[in-house]
XYZ file of C-alpha atoms in Angstrom:
687
model
C 27.633 72.352 -46.921
C 32.014 71.458 -46.016
C 32.634 73.399 -49.355
C 30.592 76.298 -48.068
C 32.608 76.434 -44.386
C 35.729 76.678 -45.765
C 35.139 78.994 -48.500
C 33.643 81.566 -45.890
C 36.378 80.819 -43.691
C 38.953 81.847 -46.611
C 36.877 85.021 -47.212
C 37.370 86.127 -43.993
C 40.786 85.221 -42.769
C 42.515 88.518 -43.561
C 45.780 88.627 -45.436
C 47.178 85.491 -43.740
C 48.132 82.310 -45.667
C 45.899 79.017 -45.359
C 46.598 75.441 -45.242
C 43.790 72.736 -47.065
C 44.126 69.066 -46.238
C 42.327 66.613 -46.930
C 42.823 62.916 -45.851
C 41.116 59.471 -46.920
C 39.727 57.445 -49.952
C 38.881 59.818 -53.000
C 35.708 61.536 -52.728
C 34.097 64.891 -54.799
C 34.254 66.857 -51.519
C 37.824 66.020 -50.988
C 39.240 66.447 -54.312
C 37.360 69.751 -55.040
C 40.094 70.976 -52.075
C 41.872 72.303 -54.559
C 39.429 73.891 -57.062
C 39.484 76.410 -54.091
C 40.638 80.416 -55.529
C 43.863 79.784 -53.697
C 46.761 82.638 -52.944
C 50.569 81.823 -54.076
C 51.260 81.438 -50.150
C 48.722 79.415 -49.086
C 48.998 75.640 -49.883
C 46.640 72.506 -50.225
C 48.130 69.139 -48.731
C 47.127 65.444 -49.352
C 47.891 63.961 -46.365
C 47.772 60.359 -46.908
C 51.054 61.466 -49.084
C 52.339 63.380 -47.060
C 55.757 61.770 -45.291
C 56.073 62.611 -42.091
C 59.084 64.334 -40.905
C 58.385 67.066 -43.605
C 56.781 70.611 -43.060
C 53.436 71.268 -43.746
C 53.408 74.806 -43.341
C 52.243 77.739 -46.106
C 54.865 78.623 -48.941
C 56.251 81.668 -47.025
C 59.877 82.610 -46.962
C 59.805 82.443 -43.220
C 58.695 78.653 -42.949
C 61.085 77.753 -45.970
C 63.973 79.585 -43.546
C 62.481 77.958 -40.322
C 61.810 74.159 -42.144
C 65.244 74.195 -43.640
C 67.346 75.686 -40.062
C 65.275 72.081 -38.346
C 66.582 70.038 -41.190
C 69.837 71.140 -40.714
C 69.629 70.257 -36.906
C 68.800 66.272 -37.857
C 65.255 67.201 -35.923
C 62.711 67.129 -38.238
C 59.703 69.188 -38.227
C 57.250 70.833 -35.316
C 54.941 73.672 -35.184
C 57.142 75.773 -33.971
C 59.422 75.258 -37.280
C 56.593 77.407 -39.319
C 54.655 80.962 -38.833
C 51.084 80.784 -37.772
C 48.479 81.166 -40.601
C 44.850 82.651 -40.571
C 43.289 79.203 -41.558
C 43.798 74.975 -41.638
C 40.679 72.724 -42.721
C 41.520 69.130 -42.256
C 38.599 67.396 -44.198
C 38.435 63.752 -43.473
C 36.479 60.725 -44.999
C 35.828 59.096 -42.144
C 36.808 59.258 -38.073
C 39.472 56.530 -39.317
C 40.850 58.877 -41.508
C 40.362 61.439 -39.014
C 42.616 59.576 -36.276
C 45.384 59.308 -38.750
C 45.012 63.298 -39.519
C 45.806 63.976 -36.149
C 49.042 62.098 -36.176
C 49.932 63.839 -39.373
C 48.682 67.073 -38.122
C 51.791 67.711 -35.779
C 53.643 69.401 -38.510
C 51.089 71.551 -39.493
C 51.101 75.595 -37.488
C 48.911 76.825 -35.519
C 46.151 78.746 -36.947
C 43.716 81.235 -35.262
C 41.070 79.475 -37.625
C 40.712 75.694 -37.312
C 38.073 73.642 -39.546
C 37.656 69.758 -39.048
C 35.372 67.872 -41.132
C 34.119 64.479 -41.816
C 32.464 63.449 -45.162
C 30.749 60.265 -43.841
C 30.589 58.447 -40.364
C 28.600 55.645 -39.176
C 25.553 55.654 -37.069
C 27.062 53.976 -33.346
C 29.151 57.403 -33.280
C 28.218 60.499 -31.952
C 29.138 63.977 -33.483
C 32.617 65.282 -33.153
C 31.759 68.112 -29.877
C 35.571 69.180 -29.012
C 36.902 68.685 -25.702
C 39.013 71.307 -24.332
C 42.432 69.844 -23.361
C 43.591 70.220 -20.041
C 46.312 72.646 -20.024
C 46.102 74.552 -22.859
C 41.977 75.008 -21.765
C 41.692 77.711 -25.225
C 41.121 80.797 -22.850
C 41.514 82.863 -25.996
C 38.595 81.386 -27.623
C 35.909 83.234 -29.432
C 33.877 80.968 -31.560
C 32.962 77.318 -30.888
C 30.540 75.873 -33.894
C 29.206 72.356 -35.001
C 26.876 71.602 -37.638
C 25.659 68.584 -39.428
C 26.635 68.493 -43.056
C 24.496 66.295 -44.905
C 23.125 62.955 -44.037
C 26.217 61.397 -42.543
C 29.334 63.928 -42.115
C 29.902 66.261 -39.480
C 31.859 69.746 -39.592
C 33.190 71.805 -36.371
C 34.770 75.427 -36.521
C 36.954 76.683 -34.321
C 38.254 80.357 -33.845
C 41.016 82.219 -31.759
C 43.068 85.173 -32.458
C 45.632 83.667 -30.243
C 46.080 80.554 -32.563
C 45.287 76.952 -31.708
C 47.409 74.091 -31.603
C 45.661 71.747 -35.026
C 46.647 68.382 -33.597
C 45.051 69.374 -30.689
C 41.952 70.500 -31.975
C 41.651 67.352 -34.574
C 41.722 64.756 -31.457
C 40.029 66.923 -29.054
C 37.246 66.536 -31.878
C 37.533 62.886 -31.878
C 37.701 62.526 -28.221
C 34.065 63.910 -28.378
C 32.528 61.598 -30.183
C 33.303 58.942 -27.464
C 32.394 59.951 -23.605
C 34.807 61.429 -21.160
C 37.813 58.873 -21.549
C 40.333 60.340 -23.475
C 41.999 58.167 -26.235
C 45.165 58.468 -24.636
C 47.885 56.720 -27.456
C 49.775 54.240 -26.249
C 53.339 53.569 -24.804
C 55.848 54.272 -25.912
C 56.065 58.189 -27.005
C 57.831 57.612 -30.402
C 59.205 59.803 -33.925
C 57.936 59.264 -37.232
C 59.461 58.807 -40.282
C 58.282 58.800 -44.273
C 54.975 57.872 -46.283
C 52.021 56.403 -44.366
C 53.713 56.469 -40.811
C 50.782 58.166 -39.611
C 48.773 54.545 -40.056
C 51.260 53.261 -37.397
C 50.446 55.831 -34.501
C 47.128 57.196 -35.311
C 45.599 59.900 -32.875
C 48.790 60.765 -31.481
C 49.397 64.313 -31.031
C 53.250 63.576 -28.988
C 54.331 61.749 -31.758
C 57.319 63.375 -33.227
C 58.764 63.821 -37.053
C 61.813 62.883 -37.445
C 64.711 63.399 -40.736
C 65.769 59.886 -41.914
C 68.805 60.057 -40.140
C 67.832 61.320 -36.836
C 68.610 62.226 -34.128
C 65.110 62.479 -32.427
C 65.003 66.448 -31.060
C 65.528 67.085 -27.088
C 62.878 68.575 -25.133
C 64.870 70.404 -23.015
C 67.754 67.702 -23.211
C 64.843 64.635 -22.562
C 64.665 62.854 -26.159
C 60.734 63.892 -27.311
C 60.711 59.928 -28.032
C 61.634 56.549 -26.825
C 61.453 54.873 -30.016
C 61.367 55.775 -33.764
C 60.014 54.304 -36.850
C 60.987 54.570 -40.239
C 59.463 53.909 -43.169
C 61.210 53.803 -47.030
C 64.069 54.353 -45.950
C 66.859 52.235 -47.319
C 68.942 50.739 -44.883
C 71.927 50.499 -47.103
C 72.431 54.637 -47.434
C 70.835 55.936 -44.007
C 72.480 55.565 -41.172
C 70.811 56.398 -38.029
C 72.688 59.016 -36.268
C 70.915 58.691 -32.867
C 73.087 57.227 -30.035
C 69.973 57.289 -27.223
C 66.974 56.694 -29.473
C 66.785 53.244 -31.520
C 65.127 53.300 -34.686
C 63.343 50.746 -36.199
C 62.558 50.605 -40.320
C 59.580 49.212 -42.206
C 59.330 49.513 -45.887
C 56.356 51.012 -47.092
C 55.583 47.380 -49.267
C 55.301 46.018 -45.726
C 57.220 42.846 -47.041
C 60.206 42.996 -44.711
C 61.849 44.800 -41.983
C 65.231 46.539 -40.812
C 66.243 46.891 -37.000
C 68.606 49.881 -36.302
C 70.826 48.677 -33.126
C 71.335 51.374 -30.289
C 74.476 53.793 -30.048
C 74.656 53.966 -33.819
C 75.775 50.899 -34.855
C 75.720 49.779 -38.458
C 71.933 48.845 -39.621
C 70.664 45.010 -38.811
C 68.316 43.908 -41.868
C 66.321 41.194 -41.030
C 63.503 39.484 -42.866
C 60.825 37.981 -41.454
C 61.398 37.041 -37.949
C 58.017 38.426 -36.686
C 56.253 38.697 -40.090
C 53.002 39.912 -37.821
C 55.074 42.993 -37.179
C 55.078 44.208 -40.485
C 51.977 44.771 -40.808
C 50.626 48.037 -39.819
C 48.390 47.905 -37.202
C 44.632 47.985 -37.031
C 43.246 51.286 -34.912
C 40.954 49.879 -32.552
C 38.944 52.871 -31.552
C 37.561 53.084 -35.210
C 37.694 49.416 -36.354
C 35.871 47.540 -33.856
C 33.060 45.062 -33.419
C 30.870 48.613 -32.614
C 27.535 48.442 -34.256
C 27.863 44.206 -34.906
C 24.647 43.263 -36.058
C 23.913 39.448 -34.577
C 20.728 38.719 -36.850
C 22.445 39.956 -39.780
C 20.743 37.683 -42.498
C 22.283 39.573 -46.341
C 24.301 38.001 -48.377
C 27.792 36.449 -48.391
C 30.536 39.167 -49.370
C 34.266 38.509 -51.220
C 37.335 39.992 -50.249
C 38.637 39.777 -54.272
C 39.850 41.526 -56.963
C 37.410 43.723 -59.201
C 38.921 46.026 -62.579
C 42.572 45.500 -61.062
C 41.266 46.786 -57.413
C 40.710 44.707 -53.966
C 37.411 45.389 -53.002
C 35.211 43.379 -50.789
C 31.700 42.981 -52.794
C 28.419 43.427 -51.108
C 25.139 44.156 -52.829
C 23.192 47.293 -51.764
C 25.872 50.377 -52.977
C 28.442 48.536 -54.379
C 31.667 47.521 -53.831
C 33.908 48.458 -51.186
C 37.427 49.560 -52.258
C 40.672 48.556 -50.198
C 43.145 51.208 -50.818
C 46.966 49.788 -51.667
C 47.886 50.247 -47.700
C 44.800 47.781 -46.737
C 43.032 50.578 -44.538
C 39.262 49.588 -43.992
C 37.382 52.441 -41.999
C 34.299 52.016 -39.742
C 32.401 53.955 -42.339
C 33.422 50.623 -44.485
C 32.611 48.251 -41.359
C 29.010 49.662 -41.322
C 28.088 48.828 -44.668
C 29.795 45.218 -44.458
C 27.127 44.929 -41.263
C 24.173 44.003 -42.835
C 26.344 41.079 -44.765
C 25.975 37.445 -43.245
C 30.079 37.281 -43.941
C 32.790 37.795 -45.759
C 34.690 35.095 -48.158
C 38.231 35.698 -48.835
C 39.404 34.994 -52.225
C 42.994 34.531 -52.357
C 43.681 33.025 -55.223
C 42.276 36.673 -56.556
C 44.413 39.058 -54.067
C 46.908 40.490 -56.091
C 47.751 43.234 -53.440
C 49.400 40.882 -50.877
C 50.075 43.607 -48.154
C 46.376 45.512 -48.828
C 45.048 41.950 -48.230
C 46.586 40.781 -44.798
C 46.194 44.320 -43.670
C 42.613 44.198 -44.731
C 41.605 40.661 -43.617
C 43.012 41.880 -40.208
C 41.022 44.637 -40.097
C 37.785 42.716 -40.583
C 38.259 39.986 -37.988
C 39.069 43.113 -35.786
C 35.716 44.842 -36.857
C 34.035 41.661 -35.807
C 32.930 40.628 -39.735
C 32.439 36.663 -39.737
C 35.212 35.452 -42.299
C 34.956 32.291 -44.665
C 38.477 31.245 -45.973
C 39.647 28.351 -47.471
C 43.352 27.338 -47.098
C 45.251 30.478 -46.885
C 49.059 31.446 -48.470
C 52.236 30.918 -46.942
C 52.597 34.883 -48.098
C 49.530 35.836 -45.615
C 51.878 34.744 -42.396
C 52.028 37.944 -41.080
C 47.975 37.448 -40.119
C 49.676 35.286 -37.276
C 49.152 31.571 -36.278
C 46.034 32.123 -34.262
C 44.358 34.070 -36.563
C 45.439 31.818 -39.519
C 43.714 28.862 -37.995
C 40.484 30.733 -37.396
C 39.789 32.096 -40.671
C 39.259 28.045 -41.736
C 37.171 26.954 -38.920
C 33.954 28.233 -39.570
C 31.868 27.220 -42.962
C 28.861 28.964 -44.834
C 25.841 27.020 -42.660
C 27.772 28.456 -39.757
C 27.073 31.931 -40.848
C 23.393 30.732 -41.435
C 22.849 29.764 -37.266
C 22.748 32.930 -35.377
C 24.761 31.581 -32.575
C 27.609 29.843 -34.533
C 27.891 33.404 -36.922
C 28.624 35.323 -33.496
C 30.864 32.647 -31.993
C 32.656 33.095 -34.831
C 32.747 36.324 -35.224
C 33.920 36.523 -31.627
C 36.514 34.710 -31.699
C 38.010 36.669 -34.814
C 38.136 39.616 -33.247
C 39.427 38.571 -30.281
C 42.545 37.402 -31.341
C 43.012 40.310 -34.350
C 42.215 43.309 -32.004
C 44.681 41.660 -29.512
C 47.580 41.050 -32.223
C 47.096 43.751 -34.329
C 45.769 46.795 -32.564
C 48.025 49.799 -32.017
C 48.711 48.850 -28.181
C 49.146 45.386 -29.050
C 51.711 46.651 -32.026
C 53.643 49.081 -30.118
C 54.168 46.442 -26.718
C 55.776 44.255 -29.032
C 57.692 46.384 -31.212
C 58.909 48.207 -27.686
C 59.631 44.794 -25.790
C 62.181 43.707 -28.907
C 64.236 46.771 -28.393
C 64.196 46.461 -24.608
C 61.953 49.175 -23.662
C 59.654 48.656 -20.582
C 56.112 50.012 -20.987
C 53.295 49.858 -18.161
C 51.057 46.497 -17.493
C 47.357 46.214 -17.767
C 45.524 47.479 -15.272
C 44.368 44.726 -12.519
C 41.083 43.893 -12.085
C 39.608 43.550 -8.624
C 36.817 40.709 -8.654
C 34.382 41.719 -5.941
C 32.121 39.068 -4.651
C 29.726 39.236 -2.335
C 27.285 36.171 -0.882
C 25.120 35.074 2.016
C 25.547 31.838 0.579
C 28.748 29.466 1.924
C 27.132 26.826 -0.673
C 27.603 28.986 -3.172
C 32.028 29.785 -2.233
C 33.178 26.584 -4.044
C 31.289 27.595 -7.487
C 31.903 30.667 -7.568
C 35.691 30.570 -6.457
C 36.146 28.183 -9.641
C 34.477 30.634 -12.047
C 36.899 33.129 -11.196
C 40.086 30.703 -10.838
C 39.722 29.912 -14.365
C 39.568 33.581 -15.898
C 42.399 34.153 -18.229
C 44.189 36.981 -19.854
C 43.764 39.217 -17.110
C 45.797 40.651 -14.373
C 42.898 40.039 -10.992
C 42.393 40.059 -7.503
C 39.676 38.703 -5.385
C 37.698 40.421 -2.966
C 35.379 38.090 -1.346
C 32.613 39.129 1.320
C 31.006 36.852 3.574
C 27.463 38.613 4.576
C 26.265 36.974 8.104
C 28.760 33.820 7.797
C 32.189 32.982 9.186
C 35.211 31.993 6.391
C 35.755 28.943 8.680
C 32.646 27.239 7.850
C 33.382 23.737 6.312
C 31.538 24.743 2.917
C 33.616 27.690 2.990
C 37.142 26.962 4.064
C 38.407 24.525 1.643
C 37.568 26.660 -1.217
C 39.173 29.258 0.087
C 42.182 27.169 0.238
C 41.727 25.493 -2.924
C 41.683 29.280 -4.313
C 44.826 30.418 -2.549
C 46.320 27.599 -4.035
C 45.621 29.175 -7.830
C 47.792 31.533 -6.984
C 45.164 35.064 -7.072
C 45.156 37.284 -4.948
C 42.320 36.738 -2.420
C 40.903 39.327 0.433
C 38.066 37.674 2.847
C 35.816 40.166 4.586
C 33.664 39.190 6.862
C 30.520 41.353 7.496
C 27.709 41.423 9.872
C 24.572 39.911 8.922
C 22.590 43.087 9.677
C 24.841 44.972 7.206
C 22.943 46.267 4.356
C 23.719 44.095 1.108
C 24.849 47.487 -0.774
C 26.746 48.868 2.299
C 28.720 45.352 2.099
C 29.770 45.536 -1.011
C 31.059 49.095 -0.751
C 32.786 47.690 2.052
C 34.262 45.583 -0.270
C 35.329 47.472 -3.203
C 37.511 49.897 -1.015
C 39.138 46.669 0.425
C 39.869 46.047 -3.674
C 43.229 47.877 -4.847
C 42.697 47.253 -8.924
C 42.424 50.068 -10.957
C 39.224 48.029 -12.252
C 36.529 46.796 -10.251
C 34.259 43.933 -11.824
C 31.385 42.991 -9.873
C 30.378 38.882 -9.374
C 27.714 37.096 -8.547
C 27.612 33.843 -6.690
C 25.340 31.822 -8.725
C 25.818 32.866 -12.543
C 28.345 31.368 -14.897
C 31.054 33.340 -16.585
C 33.203 31.965 -19.365
C 36.784 32.001 -19.167
C 37.364 34.952 -21.386
C 34.943 36.627 -19.763
C 36.969 39.541 -17.423
C 39.489 39.942 -20.808
C 36.796 40.288 -23.437
C 35.361 43.476 -20.973
C 38.877 44.858 -21.035
C 38.764 44.166 -24.584
C 36.186 46.049 -25.278
C 36.816 48.422 -22.422
C 39.623 49.756 -24.283
C 37.859 49.610 -27.975
C 34.751 51.568 -26.822
C 36.397 53.924 -24.735
C 34.063 53.492 -22.034
C 33.973 53.978 -18.520
C 31.560 50.635 -17.429
C 31.754 47.750 -19.648
C 28.972 44.686 -18.999
C 27.472 42.119 -21.266
C 23.849 41.852 -21.527
C 21.442 39.367 -20.005
C 20.981 37.126 -23.316
C 21.089 33.675 -21.929
C 19.320 32.374 -18.868
C 18.848 29.241 -17.056
C 15.622 28.858 -15.475
C 16.464 26.364 -12.853
C 12.921 25.454 -11.788
C 11.966 24.747 -15.734
C 15.276 23.186 -16.293
C 15.496 25.095 -19.581
C 18.069 27.678 -20.747
C 16.409 30.930 -22.854
C 17.917 33.057 -24.818
C 16.646 36.977 -24.896
C 16.857 39.068 -27.881
C 19.515 41.812 -27.648
C 21.716 44.274 -29.016
C 25.274 44.009 -28.817
C 28.166 45.654 -28.956
C 26.928 49.402 -28.200
C 26.124 52.183 -26.050
C 23.553 51.758 -23.180
C 22.266 51.199 -19.713
C 20.637 47.954 -20.103
C 23.433 45.415 -19.100
C 23.968 43.276 -16.518
C 24.544 44.146 -13.384
C 26.523 40.838 -11.952
C 28.930 41.104 -15.070
C 29.631 44.832 -14.577
C 33.297 46.016 -15.160
C 34.616 49.882 -14.052
C 37.303 52.449 -13.937
C 37.720 52.540 -9.934
C 37.845 56.529 -10.412
C 34.215 56.689 -12.017
C 32.706 54.176 -9.682
C 34.276 56.638 -6.965
C 33.087 59.749 -8.551
C 29.394 58.107 -9.023
C 29.467 58.322 -5.402
C 29.604 53.780 -4.843
C 27.122 51.538 -4.270
C 24.401 53.004 -2.154
C 23.457 51.176 0.745
C 20.167 49.229 -0.095
C 18.916 45.501 0.424
C 17.674 45.410 -3.610
C 18.139 46.585 -6.411
C 21.820 47.615 -6.044
C 22.954 47.132 -9.057
C 20.212 49.451 -11.198
C 20.769 51.735 -8.722
C 24.405 52.044 -9.377
C 23.849 52.617 -13.518
C 21.756 55.297 -12.663
C 24.489 57.125 -10.773
C 26.347 56.251 -13.771
C 24.250 57.913 -15.735
C 24.114 60.846 -13.880
C 28.033 61.143 -13.704
C 28.168 60.991 -17.377
C 29.873 57.387 -17.393
C 29.849 55.711 -21.222
C 28.384 52.299 -20.000
C 29.056 49.698 -23.085
C 27.623 46.669 -23.323
C 30.098 43.512 -25.680
C 28.896 40.006 -26.535
C 26.899 38.233 -23.725
C 28.517 34.971 -25.322
C 30.512 34.163 -22.316
C 27.873 34.607 -19.561
C 24.673 33.047 -18.562
C 22.485 33.641 -15.415
C 20.557 31.916 -13.045
C 17.136 31.796 -11.799
C 15.908 29.890 -8.782
C 12.483 30.533 -7.162
C 14.225 32.025 -4.699
C 17.150 34.186 -3.090
C 17.736 37.003 -5.641
C 17.659 40.425 -4.894
C 16.420 41.219 -8.709
C 12.702 40.321 -8.033
C 11.089 38.959 -11.584
C 9.162 36.100 -12.107
C 9.723 33.157 -14.826
C 6.458 34.875 -17.249
C 9.573 38.147 -17.751
C 12.043 36.084 -19.029
C 9.640 33.403 -21.185
C 7.656 36.721 -23.074
C 11.386 37.980 -23.824
C 12.747 34.767 -25.603
C 13.823 34.378 -28.761
C 15.487 30.765 -28.731
C 14.701 28.528 -25.918
C 16.472 24.905 -24.937
C 15.606 21.955 -23.035
C 18.192 21.714 -20.126
C 21.722 23.770 -19.645
C 22.685 24.506 -23.123
C 25.072 27.865 -22.884
C 26.776 28.991 -25.750
C 29.964 27.583 -26.890
C 32.276 30.543 -25.588
C 31.413 29.639 -21.667
C 33.420 26.849 -22.286
C 31.427 24.056 -20.101
C 31.297 24.609 -16.200
C 34.582 23.662 -14.103
C 34.257 21.718 -10.812
C 33.299 23.803 -7.619
C 36.818 23.944 -5.715
C 36.654 22.968 -1.996
C 35.067 19.788 -2.677
C 36.208 16.388 -1.058
C 36.304 12.990 -1.187
C 35.243 13.245 -4.860
C 31.454 14.721 -3.753
C 30.301 16.775 -6.441
C 27.527 19.143 -5.423
C 24.278 19.599 -8.172
C 24.647 23.650 -8.788
C 23.266 23.384 -12.315
C 20.268 22.009 -14.315
C 22.175 19.762 -16.689
C 23.344 16.903 -14.144
């Protein structure tokens, strides 16, 4: 089907040249691009091999003249350096490869007809229905077609006589797979040079390709980038000429780093000050825990070497090959989901760069990893991840809870250490380039129970890895009660901003909650209940999931439930790491703008969370459920706006324990704030 689409596009393109591009691991469809009947002015490009900074235009005299002129200016290339063409076709092996193609495509010429095809896509992802970009609204678009190709592939075709920017089309196609949140590139704005550079900045239409010596081009008087990254340059011969924009060198092999100073100073070669910064980042928008299978019972795979190649062995369809740069794709992860885990065979891994990046990618994808002692050459993984690799044994992966806990610990560290955003924040910090801080989370807590204020505030006070403020709505009682005032004072002593709102008793619960939201100043709003348990990484995990899932709303599933009446903990069967409306409303994080678009919380006495989720659905928001290991719902005889009797929970449980038995990721329970004279109130069932 993909071949037929491209063949037909070649027939109808008129007299204009065509550029056919492939990217990703070898497969038959990609390899057959060279077999089409092409004209001398046409071009076939392997985007995996093509260096950033070199033109991707057709073989025409005008195109060569413009490229030579750009090279003489020292400014690299852009689509403006080449003439428009009749057709550009980009065939990618996966969405991970499509993201790299977006970056490489900034060098492609504009085209009247653009064909984008992905040969294999995992089940959790939606089809690539392009989103129309903002300022360039494709007014001249005549045709848009999206078709399924084979069992797992997709293709889209766009035609506009006025011409289309290919990088924008590719980015829009990927954005269409993930809801209404655009995949906005991280800061700083960068320029790239060299082979494989697109792996460092996947999905970035703002990137600029530059010559090895610079300078970064101006637009019109401001540099197009804040920082340049060069791969494969020899620091002894390639002086960096830009006096304003600093450049950082990375060898393609990943074994060293040379940092260029500002003001055109002589290059300073530095070997290994931060080994983590030498590893190409993991694209968290495609390599992530989405689709994780909590109850996977397949065999153990192995990251090893077979027939001279680095592979992950698995039994259903053969080994998953790892290329020399260590790229693991979303398709690879989908093939490995049924495995209980993967053992890393360090002794057999000769391609060290590939091994380090593959391990980081598998961990970021939530694959439970087993490892013996890690060799010194794998130091680029970073100390936190190195420590986790040897923490679990094969018996742990046979227990569902311990297996998922190990997976969550790995993914947290890998994504926060090796994700694209994390890597570029580190590079910017090393060069003294400011970046925006993380978004602030406004935790909104509305309660009718003075005796639970200290308990709830203690749960919030121990949150780590997040910039948070709290809006405490006291529904029907004042803040100077003896159960409340000491707890508020203790919380203020922690240093987190706190706003206290005293609501009238007669005001409807939903309206009180909406009043509290309007008093919040954060970019995001997190809902918090006064009697549930939250682990110290609860908010940080929601923020992490919001990024890799591109979600407007993130929450956890109501997996763990403590039935206080019978002193029993249940774990309910739930699918995690998926887009769904079935989430726990008491553990919900939403973009402030999306909450406003959905109309806020309705003025209802109960079912406020349920109605909010319905509103999100009608507003077109993407609701994502991450793991629920750091959250426990408390059920008592009364006092809940969500009314369900005990049988509702008992009928749906998969595990049951006597007493209070949360996941280890909850990390126990803090003492309620505001206690005096060592008096501890019973708030759980385990004391």
